[in-house]
XYZ file of C-alpha atoms in Angstrom:
660
model
C -21.423 1.511 -12.919
C -19.508 -0.274 -15.735
C -16.418 0.527 -15.550
C -16.305 1.911 -19.017
C -17.606 4.416 -17.528
C -14.899 5.933 -15.252
C -12.518 5.212 -17.344
C -14.503 7.475 -20.120
C -14.635 10.254 -17.182
C -10.466 9.748 -16.405
C -9.144 9.910 -20.289
C -11.686 13.087 -20.936
C -9.380 14.858 -17.192
C -6.057 13.237 -18.589
C -6.739 14.649 -22.245
C -7.964 17.679 -21.353
C -6.458 19.124 -18.348
C -3.159 16.727 -17.633
C -2.155 13.613 -15.151
C -1.302 15.703 -12.862
C -5.156 17.034 -12.518
C -6.328 13.358 -12.719
C -3.314 12.208 -9.727
C -5.118 15.240 -8.037
C -8.838 14.138 -9.347
C -8.595 10.598 -8.080
C -6.634 11.468 -4.589
C -9.793 13.858 -3.577
C -12.159 11.268 -4.356
C -9.806 8.848 -2.879
C -10.668 6.147 -5.475
C -8.090 4.191 -7.247
C -6.452 4.793 -10.363
C -7.549 2.281 -13.042
C -11.231 0.521 -13.778
C -11.645 -2.591 -15.891
C -14.570 -1.566 -18.673
C -16.435 -4.780 -18.226
C -16.106 -4.362 -14.472
C -19.095 -3.167 -11.964
C -18.092 -0.867 -9.806
C -20.246 1.535 -7.490
C -22.239 4.403 -8.206
C -20.883 6.313 -5.439
C -17.246 6.195 -7.357
C -18.650 8.188 -10.014
C -20.471 10.353 -8.342
C -17.588 10.493 -6.011
C -15.043 11.999 -9.462
C -17.883 13.735 -10.392
C -18.382 15.728 -8.168
C -14.608 16.848 -7.075
C -14.617 16.898 -11.137
C -17.084 19.964 -10.531
C -15.193 21.458 -7.065
C -11.881 21.554 -8.999
C -12.303 22.394 -12.785
C -15.892 24.184 -13.699
C -19.232 24.788 -12.395
C -21.595 20.833 -12.285
C -23.522 21.696 -15.387
C -20.064 23.187 -18.268
C -18.354 19.633 -16.520
C -21.129 17.295 -17.300
C -22.096 18.383 -20.862
C -18.156 17.885 -21.375
C -18.864 14.731 -20.182
C -21.548 14.005 -22.502
C -20.252 15.527 -25.737
C -16.913 13.224 -24.509
C -18.867 10.330 -23.637
C -19.989 9.811 -26.563
C -16.729 10.453 -29.223
C -15.682 7.528 -26.459
C -18.509 5.415 -27.708
C -17.054 6.143 -31.295
C -13.804 5.376 -30.335
C -14.896 2.489 -28.504
C -16.241 0.437 -32.070
C -20.357 2.317 -31.162
C -20.909 3.829 -33.890
C -22.440 2.211 -36.714
C -24.681 0.788 -33.774
C -25.390 4.380 -33.032
C -25.389 5.940 -36.461
C -28.324 3.315 -37.408
C -30.447 4.071 -34.740
C -32.595 6.917 -36.483
C -32.469 8.512 -39.432
C -33.043 11.469 -38.205
C -32.729 13.359 -34.382
C -36.634 12.655 -32.935
C -35.865 9.106 -34.347
C -32.603 8.718 -32.777
C -33.938 9.483 -29.053
C -36.938 7.549 -29.370
C -34.736 4.168 -30.260
C -32.037 4.974 -26.909
C -34.477 2.772 -24.663
C -34.054 0.403 -27.601
C -30.735 0.489 -27.761
C -30.135 0.201 -24.078
C -31.634 -2.565 -24.330
C -29.831 -4.586 -26.231
C -26.268 -3.861 -24.823
C -27.460 -5.557 -21.156
C -28.327 -8.625 -22.784
C -23.889 -8.220 -22.298
C -24.090 -5.415 -19.469
C -26.650 -7.149 -17.126
C -25.741 -5.096 -14.050
C -26.377 -1.900 -16.321
C -28.837 0.417 -15.028
C -29.173 3.054 -17.937
C -31.491 5.941 -17.634
C -34.886 6.039 -19.550
C -36.448 8.478 -22.444
C -38.958 9.648 -23.854
C -39.574 11.938 -27.460
C -42.170 14.354 -27.821
C -42.669 16.061 -30.463
C -44.522 19.518 -30.508
C -46.980 21.468 -33.260
C -43.824 24.002 -33.995
C -41.148 22.182 -34.384
C -39.700 20.961 -31.466
C -38.798 18.169 -29.205
C -39.263 17.306 -25.234
C -37.047 15.341 -24.479
C -38.441 13.058 -21.267
C -35.313 12.213 -18.433
C -35.926 9.281 -16.001
C -33.116 7.765 -13.946
C -32.228 6.504 -10.265
C -28.923 8.761 -10.345
C -29.596 12.190 -8.931
C -27.509 15.274 -10.387
C -26.309 13.470 -13.423
C -29.007 14.839 -15.998
C -26.225 17.634 -17.750
C -24.532 15.098 -19.574
C -27.860 14.741 -21.170
C -27.450 18.138 -23.607
C -24.020 17.449 -23.957
C -24.541 14.414 -25.756
C -27.427 14.316 -27.978
C -25.357 17.916 -28.584
C -23.211 16.001 -30.494
C -25.036 13.280 -31.875
C -27.371 15.996 -34.142
C -23.538 17.464 -35.055
C -22.297 14.727 -35.903
C -24.512 12.628 -36.843
C -27.423 14.954 -38.840
C -25.131 18.168 -39.134
C -27.590 20.469 -37.157
C -27.241 22.801 -33.803
C -29.706 22.174 -31.241
C -30.419 24.148 -27.999
C -31.308 22.860 -24.909
C -32.791 24.310 -21.904
C -34.178 22.636 -18.819
C -38.637 23.300 -18.381
C -39.288 21.096 -15.660
C -37.879 19.182 -12.743
C -39.563 16.675 -10.530
C -39.130 14.070 -8.357
C -41.979 10.455 -9.565
C -42.693 7.949 -7.081
C -42.713 4.976 -9.327
C -42.488 0.822 -8.427
C -38.777 1.492 -7.452
C -39.068 4.771 -5.916
C -37.924 8.290 -6.333
C -37.110 9.058 -9.781
C -35.124 12.245 -11.441
C -37.519 13.062 -14.156
C -35.971 15.854 -16.199
C -38.277 17.794 -19.006
C -35.669 19.395 -21.674
C -37.101 21.751 -24.563
C -34.551 21.265 -27.726
C -35.191 23.699 -30.429
C -32.947 23.330 -33.645
C -30.926 27.079 -34.071
C -30.249 27.603 -38.251
C -27.525 29.187 -38.499
C -28.113 30.989 -41.737
C -30.825 32.898 -42.795
C -30.163 30.955 -46.250
C -30.809 27.491 -45.848
C -33.750 28.776 -43.283
C -34.803 30.159 -46.719
C -34.440 26.868 -48.336
C -37.099 24.870 -45.613
C -39.864 27.700 -46.199
C -39.198 27.589 -50.290
C -39.600 23.693 -49.832
C -41.924 23.341 -47.988
C -44.022 25.691 -50.687
C -43.590 23.775 -53.070
C -44.115 20.179 -51.320
C -47.528 21.812 -50.366
C -48.441 23.129 -53.558
C -47.840 19.608 -55.589
C -49.551 18.064 -52.433
C -52.285 20.016 -53.470
C -52.085 19.066 -57.378
C -52.175 15.297 -56.401
C -55.165 15.109 -54.737
C -56.774 17.825 -57.798
C -55.869 14.574 -60.263
C -57.292 12.296 -57.169
C -53.019 10.718 -56.527
C -50.584 10.624 -53.903
C -47.214 11.582 -53.811
C -47.183 8.486 -51.512
C -45.619 5.864 -52.977
C -46.673 2.688 -50.807
C -50.766 2.661 -49.042
C -50.842 -0.267 -47.106
C -53.874 -2.823 -47.836
C -55.706 -4.481 -44.889
C -58.127 -7.557 -45.508
C -61.847 -7.711 -43.999
C -61.279 -10.715 -41.793
C -57.724 -12.061 -40.309
C -56.937 -14.739 -42.057
C -55.334 -16.640 -39.338
C -57.403 -18.921 -36.531
C -56.561 -18.103 -33.199
C -54.897 -21.238 -32.331
C -52.267 -21.007 -35.314
C -51.492 -17.694 -34.052
C -51.079 -18.358 -30.660
C -48.944 -21.025 -31.556
C -47.158 -18.887 -33.783
C -46.123 -15.747 -30.597
C -45.571 -18.365 -28.032
C -44.699 -15.932 -25.503
C -47.634 -12.708 -26.668
C -50.634 -11.970 -23.902
C -53.324 -9.921 -24.275
C -55.079 -7.359 -21.356
C -57.370 -5.238 -21.039
C -57.321 -1.507 -19.813
C -58.153 -3.240 -16.375
C -55.193 -5.602 -16.449
C -56.939 -8.779 -17.545
C -55.239 -11.461 -19.272
C -57.525 -12.125 -22.429
C -55.365 -14.220 -24.620
C -51.523 -15.848 -23.919
C -49.362 -17.637 -26.202
C -48.717 -21.404 -25.577
C -45.520 -21.673 -24.593
C -45.979 -18.747 -21.612
C -48.959 -20.310 -20.596
C -46.656 -23.416 -20.025
C -44.706 -20.937 -17.726
C -46.984 -19.640 -15.955
C -49.923 -21.992 -15.058
C -51.955 -18.800 -13.372
C -52.921 -16.954 -17.660
C -54.821 -20.295 -18.492
C -57.270 -19.334 -16.460
C -57.777 -15.853 -18.227
C -58.952 -13.951 -15.241
C -56.623 -12.850 -13.610
C -55.104 -9.874 -13.623
C -51.340 -9.663 -15.494
C -49.987 -6.944 -12.160
C -50.221 -10.446 -10.269
C -47.848 -12.766 -12.579
C -45.643 -9.971 -13.729
C -43.219 -7.186 -12.419
C -42.208 -4.467 -14.726
C -38.453 -4.580 -14.706
C -38.663 -1.579 -17.528
C -39.485 0.998 -18.406
C -39.537 1.426 -13.580
C -43.071 2.884 -13.953
C -46.413 1.607 -12.148
C -48.087 -1.171 -13.642
C -51.120 0.571 -15.033
C -52.599 1.434 -18.250
C -52.183 4.473 -18.397
C -48.453 4.700 -17.717
C -48.047 1.767 -20.501
C -49.776 4.083 -22.845
C -47.114 6.432 -21.852
C -43.928 4.863 -22.632
C -46.104 2.706 -25.172
C -42.469 3.562 -27.751
C -40.235 2.113 -24.927
C -39.361 -1.616 -25.101
C -41.219 -3.007 -21.417
C -39.290 -6.103 -19.686
C -41.773 -8.128 -17.561
C -39.972 -10.048 -14.703
C -42.578 -13.043 -13.612
C -43.411 -12.740 -9.573
C -41.507 -15.835 -7.663
C -44.450 -16.034 -5.559
C -47.479 -16.890 -9.167
C -44.630 -19.396 -9.629
C -45.681 -23.003 -9.994
C -43.485 -24.774 -6.435
C -41.153 -26.472 -9.128
C -39.942 -23.406 -11.338
C -39.675 -20.875 -7.803
C -35.832 -22.496 -6.832
C -35.018 -21.258 -10.489
C -34.226 -17.691 -11.781
C -37.478 -16.158 -12.789
C -38.329 -15.757 -16.758
C -38.100 -12.228 -18.169
C -39.871 -11.157 -21.103
C -38.864 -8.406 -23.351
C -40.830 -6.512 -26.042
C -43.487 -3.851 -27.118
C -46.818 -2.726 -26.514
C -49.197 -2.898 -28.887
C -52.522 -0.017 -28.127
C -55.586 -1.749 -30.204
C -58.464 0.631 -30.337
C -61.250 -1.162 -31.402
C -60.332 -3.810 -28.739
C -59.294 -1.402 -26.374
C -57.015 -3.704 -25.498
C -53.162 -4.182 -25.064
C -51.060 -6.727 -27.057
C -47.411 -7.484 -25.681
C -45.541 -9.504 -28.296
C -42.480 -10.797 -26.409
C -39.439 -13.047 -26.908
C -37.644 -14.672 -23.436
C -34.594 -12.004 -22.453
C -31.979 -15.020 -22.278
C -28.637 -13.637 -21.789
C -26.942 -17.550 -23.172
C -27.080 -20.717 -23.007
C -26.359 -20.861 -19.838
C -29.502 -18.989 -18.941
C -31.739 -21.146 -21.505
C -30.623 -24.011 -18.873
C -31.250 -22.633 -15.288
C -34.374 -21.757 -16.872
C -34.876 -25.629 -18.123
C -36.174 -23.936 -21.979
C -35.196 -25.571 -25.084
C -33.604 -23.164 -27.963
C -37.481 -25.511 -29.421
C -39.578 -22.870 -27.156
C -38.371 -20.020 -29.357
C -40.522 -19.470 -32.195
C -37.957 -20.306 -35.516
C -38.842 -16.888 -36.396
C -37.896 -15.536 -33.871
C -34.082 -13.867 -33.817
C -34.388 -14.095 -30.023
C -32.304 -18.262 -31.084
C -29.699 -16.738 -32.755
C -29.129 -13.782 -30.845
C -28.528 -16.103 -27.473
C -26.406 -17.872 -30.315
C -24.322 -15.034 -30.773
C -23.875 -13.608 -27.295
C -22.569 -16.274 -26.174
C -19.627 -15.532 -28.165
C -20.261 -11.927 -27.125
C -19.643 -12.941 -23.777
C -16.650 -14.954 -24.408
C -15.125 -12.392 -26.062
C -16.087 -10.126 -23.398
C -14.202 -12.448 -20.694
C -11.507 -12.961 -22.774
C -11.379 -8.939 -22.567
C -11.556 -9.106 -18.970
C -8.038 -11.379 -18.837
C -6.104 -9.320 -20.935
C -7.143 -5.811 -19.659
C -6.138 -7.534 -16.073
C -3.251 -9.215 -16.767
C -2.398 -5.689 -18.555
C -2.724 -3.753 -15.603
C -0.851 -5.983 -13.162
C 1.964 -5.294 -15.723
C 1.516 -2.295 -15.741
C 1.845 -2.002 -11.802
C 4.685 -4.693 -11.696
C 6.284 -1.579 -14.367
C 5.315 0.723 -11.777
C 7.448 -1.056 -8.555
C 10.655 -1.849 -11.051
C 10.724 1.002 -11.991
C 10.161 2.550 -8.024
C 12.869 -0.403 -7.231
C 14.857 1.060 -9.610
C 14.614 4.778 -8.614
C 15.791 3.426 -4.818
C 18.863 1.798 -6.327
C 19.914 4.406 -8.304
C 19.202 6.855 -5.167
C 21.503 4.164 -3.327
C 24.097 4.166 -5.751
C 24.608 8.049 -6.253
C 24.717 8.135 -2.759
C 28.194 5.846 -2.708
C 29.500 7.299 -6.775
C 28.657 10.755 -8.245
C 25.826 10.106 -10.535
C 27.995 10.654 -14.077
C 30.321 7.777 -12.835
C 27.939 5.673 -11.674
C 25.885 6.439 -14.748
C 29.370 5.307 -16.891
C 29.612 2.016 -15.130
C 26.160 1.488 -15.779
C 26.755 1.347 -18.752
C 29.363 -1.042 -19.245
C 32.061 1.373 -19.657
C 35.650 1.975 -17.924
C 35.950 5.151 -15.432
C 39.225 6.876 -15.923
C 40.928 8.015 -13.272
C 40.583 11.748 -13.224
C 42.719 15.063 -12.071
C 41.649 17.975 -10.694
C 44.107 20.668 -10.231
C 42.405 22.747 -6.988
C 39.908 21.261 -4.605
C 39.843 21.342 -1.160
C 40.246 18.113 1.484
C 38.701 18.143 4.943
C 38.776 15.167 7.341
C 37.877 14.874 10.788
C 37.343 12.736 13.791
C 35.447 12.475 16.782
C 38.526 13.473 19.852
C 39.087 10.346 22.296
C 36.682 8.232 20.683
C 38.814 4.885 21.611
C 38.243 5.984 25.108
C 34.201 6.264 24.330
C 34.262 2.554 22.432
C 36.512 1.417 25.628
C 33.733 1.995 27.953
C 30.771 1.279 25.804
C 28.395 -1.055 24.242
C 28.596 -1.513 20.374
C 25.518 -0.584 19.504
C 26.130 3.536 21.285
C 28.763 3.851 19.151
C 26.654 2.805 16.787
C 23.757 5.228 17.411
C 26.132 8.199 17.739
C 28.428 7.962 14.483
C 24.653 7.547 12.965
C 22.900 10.661 14.947
C 26.246 12.744 13.968
C 26.684 11.412 9.962
C 22.714 12.079 9.166
C 23.944 15.756 10.291
C 27.255 15.962 8.732
C 25.350 14.303 5.697
C 22.441 17.142 5.510
C 25.388 19.638 5.367
C 27.030 18.347 2.612
C 23.352 18.483 1.185
C 23.183 22.457 2.147
C 27.141 24.141 0.910
C 26.869 20.674 -2.591
C 30.612 19.124 -1.173
C 31.863 15.750 -2.029
C 31.512 12.578 0.470
C 34.382 10.584 0.100
C 33.906 8.313 2.751
C 33.234 7.693 6.540
C 36.039 5.309 8.591
C 34.602 4.474 12.077
C 34.621 7.948 13.673
C 36.760 9.927 10.187
C 34.681 11.242 7.711
C 35.806 13.044 4.343
C 34.690 15.658 1.929
C 35.960 17.445 -1.248
C 34.893 20.485 -2.344
C 36.055 20.795 -6.248
C 35.593 17.063 -7.102
C 34.035 15.765 -9.380
C 33.153 19.057 -10.270
C 35.286 21.520 -10.529
C 34.082 24.695 -9.001
C 35.614 28.207 -7.799
C 33.933 28.905 -4.513
C 34.848 25.481 -3.768
C 37.119 26.198 -0.899
C 34.345 28.615 0.391
C 32.101 25.622 0.432
C 34.315 23.718 2.972
C 34.978 26.017 5.074
C 31.143 26.833 5.848
C 30.492 22.521 5.775
C 33.588 22.851 8.599
C 31.953 25.517 10.754
C 28.504 23.565 10.671
C 30.069 20.326 11.256
C 31.171 21.959 14.947
C 27.691 23.216 15.650
C 26.452 19.894 14.545
C 28.342 17.921 16.858
C 27.305 20.154 19.656
C 24.033 17.862 19.431
C 25.251 15.172 19.056
C 25.816 12.911 22.995
C 29.352 11.146 24.414
C 27.615 8.326 25.062
C 30.156 8.576 28.303
C 29.725 11.759 30.043
C 26.994 12.600 28.506
C 27.709 15.785 26.852
C 28.506 17.140 23.730
C 30.468 15.631 21.656
C 34.277 16.830 20.625
C 35.541 16.712 17.238
C 39.135 18.003 15.450
C 38.451 19.196 12.099
C 41.541 19.383 9.070
C 40.951 21.734 5.806
C 44.511 21.470 2.861
C 43.777 22.609 -0.442
C 45.686 21.600 -3.049
C 45.660 19.363 -6.801
C 44.567 15.409 -6.705
C 43.434 12.540 -9.021
C 40.209 10.839 -8.581
C 38.798 7.658 -9.947
C 36.945 4.216 -9.028
C 39.119 2.221 -7.418
C 37.021 -2.027 -7.336
C 34.855 -4.341 -8.997
C 33.054 -5.417 -5.993
C 31.369 -2.309 -4.504
C 34.089 0.350 -5.989
C 34.401 3.612 -3.928
C 35.533 7.195 -5.467
C 38.833 7.531 -4.014
C 41.359 10.499 -3.936
C 44.880 10.078 -3.913
C 48.239 12.641 -3.394
C 49.381 14.537 -1.328
C 47.044 17.475 -1.346
C 45.102 14.055 0.944
C 47.510 13.289 3.135
C 47.896 16.801 4.183
C 44.597 17.457 5.087
C 45.131 13.854 6.902
C 48.046 15.259 8.894
C 45.993 18.879 9.706
C 42.871 16.941 11.058
C 44.988 14.854 13.145
C 47.451 17.576 14.702
C 44.343 19.904 15.083
C 42.915 20.576 18.424
C 39.328 20.161 20.200
C 36.655 21.972 18.473
C 38.852 24.020 16.170
C 39.081 23.685 12.611
C 42.989 23.678 11.382
C 43.300 25.002 8.342
C 46.859 25.107 6.055
C 48.660 28.070 4.221
C 47.040 27.644 1.424
C 43.161 27.532 2.747
C 44.010 30.362 4.516
C 45.485 32.361 1.309
C 41.984 31.276 -0.356
C 39.997 32.636 2.673
C 41.726 35.501 3.435
C 39.592 39.119 2.639
C 36.463 37.146 1.698
C 34.522 37.408 5.070
C 35.982 34.598 7.364
C 37.338 34.999 10.985
C 40.743 33.175 11.258
C 43.527 32.711 14.101
C 47.195 32.172 13.554
C 47.848 28.895 15.398
C 51.666 29.258 14.561
C 54.473 27.215 13.747
C 54.009 23.871 14.894
C 55.794 20.413 13.759
C 53.494 18.251 11.090
C 54.883 14.434 10.855
C 56.234 13.702 7.688
C 55.897 17.618 6.331
C 58.058 19.286 8.473
C 57.329 22.978 10.233
C 54.395 24.532 9.334
C 52.549 28.105 9.860
C 49.074 27.356 10.571
C 45.429 29.060 11.734
C 42.266 27.627 12.718
C 38.203 28.431 10.977
C 36.487 30.979 13.769
C 33.909 32.006 11.784
C 32.060 33.477 8.608
C 31.025 36.872 9.522
C 28.486 37.154 6.155
C 26.506 34.938 7.795
C 25.221 33.855 10.708
C 24.721 30.184 12.374
C 21.633 29.391 11.410
C 22.477 30.086 7.843
C 25.962 28.259 7.560
C 23.257 24.999 8.975
C 20.566 25.710 6.493
C 18.434 28.110 8.133
C 16.958 31.621 8.614
C 16.454 33.144 11.573
C 13.141 35.232 11.306
C 14.323 38.574 13.443
C 17.726 38.627 11.785
C 18.886 42.316 10.702
C 16.805 43.412 8.823
C 19.731 44.889 5.658
C 21.132 40.960 5.736
C 17.565 39.872 5.825
C 16.575 41.669 2.764
C 19.326 41.142 1.093
C 19.260 37.194 1.949
C 15.500 37.448 0.733
C 15.792 38.413 -2.402
C 18.341 35.284 -3.190
C 17.103 32.551 -1.543
C 13.168 31.768 0.312
C 12.894 30.997 4.076
C 14.655 27.571 4.611
C 12.740 26.835 7.783
C 13.259 22.901 7.495
C 15.899 21.594 4.676
C 14.711 19.557 1.198
C 17.263 18.162 -0.378
C 16.169 19.872 -3.845
C 17.952 21.507 -6.826
C 16.199 24.447 -5.651
C 17.450 24.537 -1.955
C 21.438 24.029 -3.237
C 21.026 26.778 -6.093
C 19.016 29.656 -2.676
C 21.368 28.463 -0.315
C 24.723 28.921 -3.481
C 22.957 32.501 -3.949
C 22.502 32.783 -0.376
C 25.971 32.683 0.383
C 27.717 33.894 -2.325
C 28.223 30.382 -4.422
C 29.584 31.051 -7.633
C 31.024 27.871 -9.431
């Protein structure tokens, strides 16, 4: 099928159900996102889309019915509304000319394999629509299209139901043959009464006119007693016509088709010896032809019956109508060569002079040549548009990666100001908590290991620490060698900043035990120090800018770390007082001499009594205390594997009782 069909289906899903539904649908069907209008795609793609749409949305008949209605509107928006409107003055004439429409469109859409239609009138005013298609399972599209046409073009409602469904073994194999019964629905009794009165008045007037020897018809054709045209003139005027009898024996042929198919000159061969029926796809016999008498017929010459000089060329196709001549018991095939462009004319070694001057095929070839050129240009533009769309999409992805990297280096609001070319003013924060950590005996480890081992060890440790910063919503300031620095309450002030940093520190001690010391083979040991107080924060430098903290609070926090002990969290008095009576178990270390600060009374943070180690690490244990589990389940979702999302941060914040 052409991409036009798949594009229509995509447009329907997006309009009715949203972009997300289309993404899920095409992922399930495993097809691409975009289709070129004039490019041919395999039927499997369309059938997969239809199958998945029926699974995801509604039952098959409903989805295909909606697609039929939407396809009609889609064709109108695509510029085919005037063409559709001129097919017939009523619904019967419209359906009767559907095959002719498909035949015309095949001039531009050469690979189009359209279904075939045949319509019959019943005595009770209902219609029988015969639908033939090589594609099984798509028949429910027809009621959607015909219903939309009846409502839009003829201002009427119809009811369609399947009365017969069979498979016919035709020349091309099995074809699905569906017979629809179409009934017009009168919505109001007033309209029905008006129709009855109109028919009654028409009948009375007709009888009156007959009594007076007149007729209501304004025109009656007059036929001559004898045909006033000789055979030679007729065969030259219609150079591609063929007359054959009920046995398919050729009785007469036009001069040009005789030149192309010399076997027709003998007038003793059968038509099916020289031609195959391409459309409608029926068996080549007089009964099948008469059944589809209102359809246009496309015949293609058979290669094995062509002269040797013609066998290397493309086979000639004729397109025309069949006319049954009852007195002669013969069929007249009045046709013209089916040529889509000047290139095809040349490939068949033909010229415009081979086509009768009155035949519109001459003008059609020239007009379609221009149409094909416009389609090719449109196709190229569509491809360029899709390339630009993909480039734009990739550019947006790369932009997102760049922004994510930038936001990992700087606070988001600071990064946005720098992107806008604004100057970032330094800000003063009256209360925050700063944390420093380092690896015990890091110098000895570096002297005894290869550099790659050091990098691997630090990377493993920092990945775990980075994850914890997201869980506890603290800001990572920087890493220098084995030193890791974070802050709570900067760049966004919050009242729970001390508890957040304390819980982060407890998580660091736990996480460090999972990192292997390349020298001893055991877990590494770290020292952690915390201090609370005011700081000044701002961006320093233009090349590789960093968001830095300044002030005595930073210096004191660094001293807490350097004067700490392995696997201990060293607290200043400010941090101790902030955490007191908040469920933390702390141990007094006593007074120690701190470089640059004199003697200070410090403390060690041991644990948070309100939560478990797994909860500190962002995990909930299924077999935890029932009361605590019930309390936590109402506040945070279970974090079996952490995902750094806003929802996760909110859940963990509620879990620890943070209030910012």
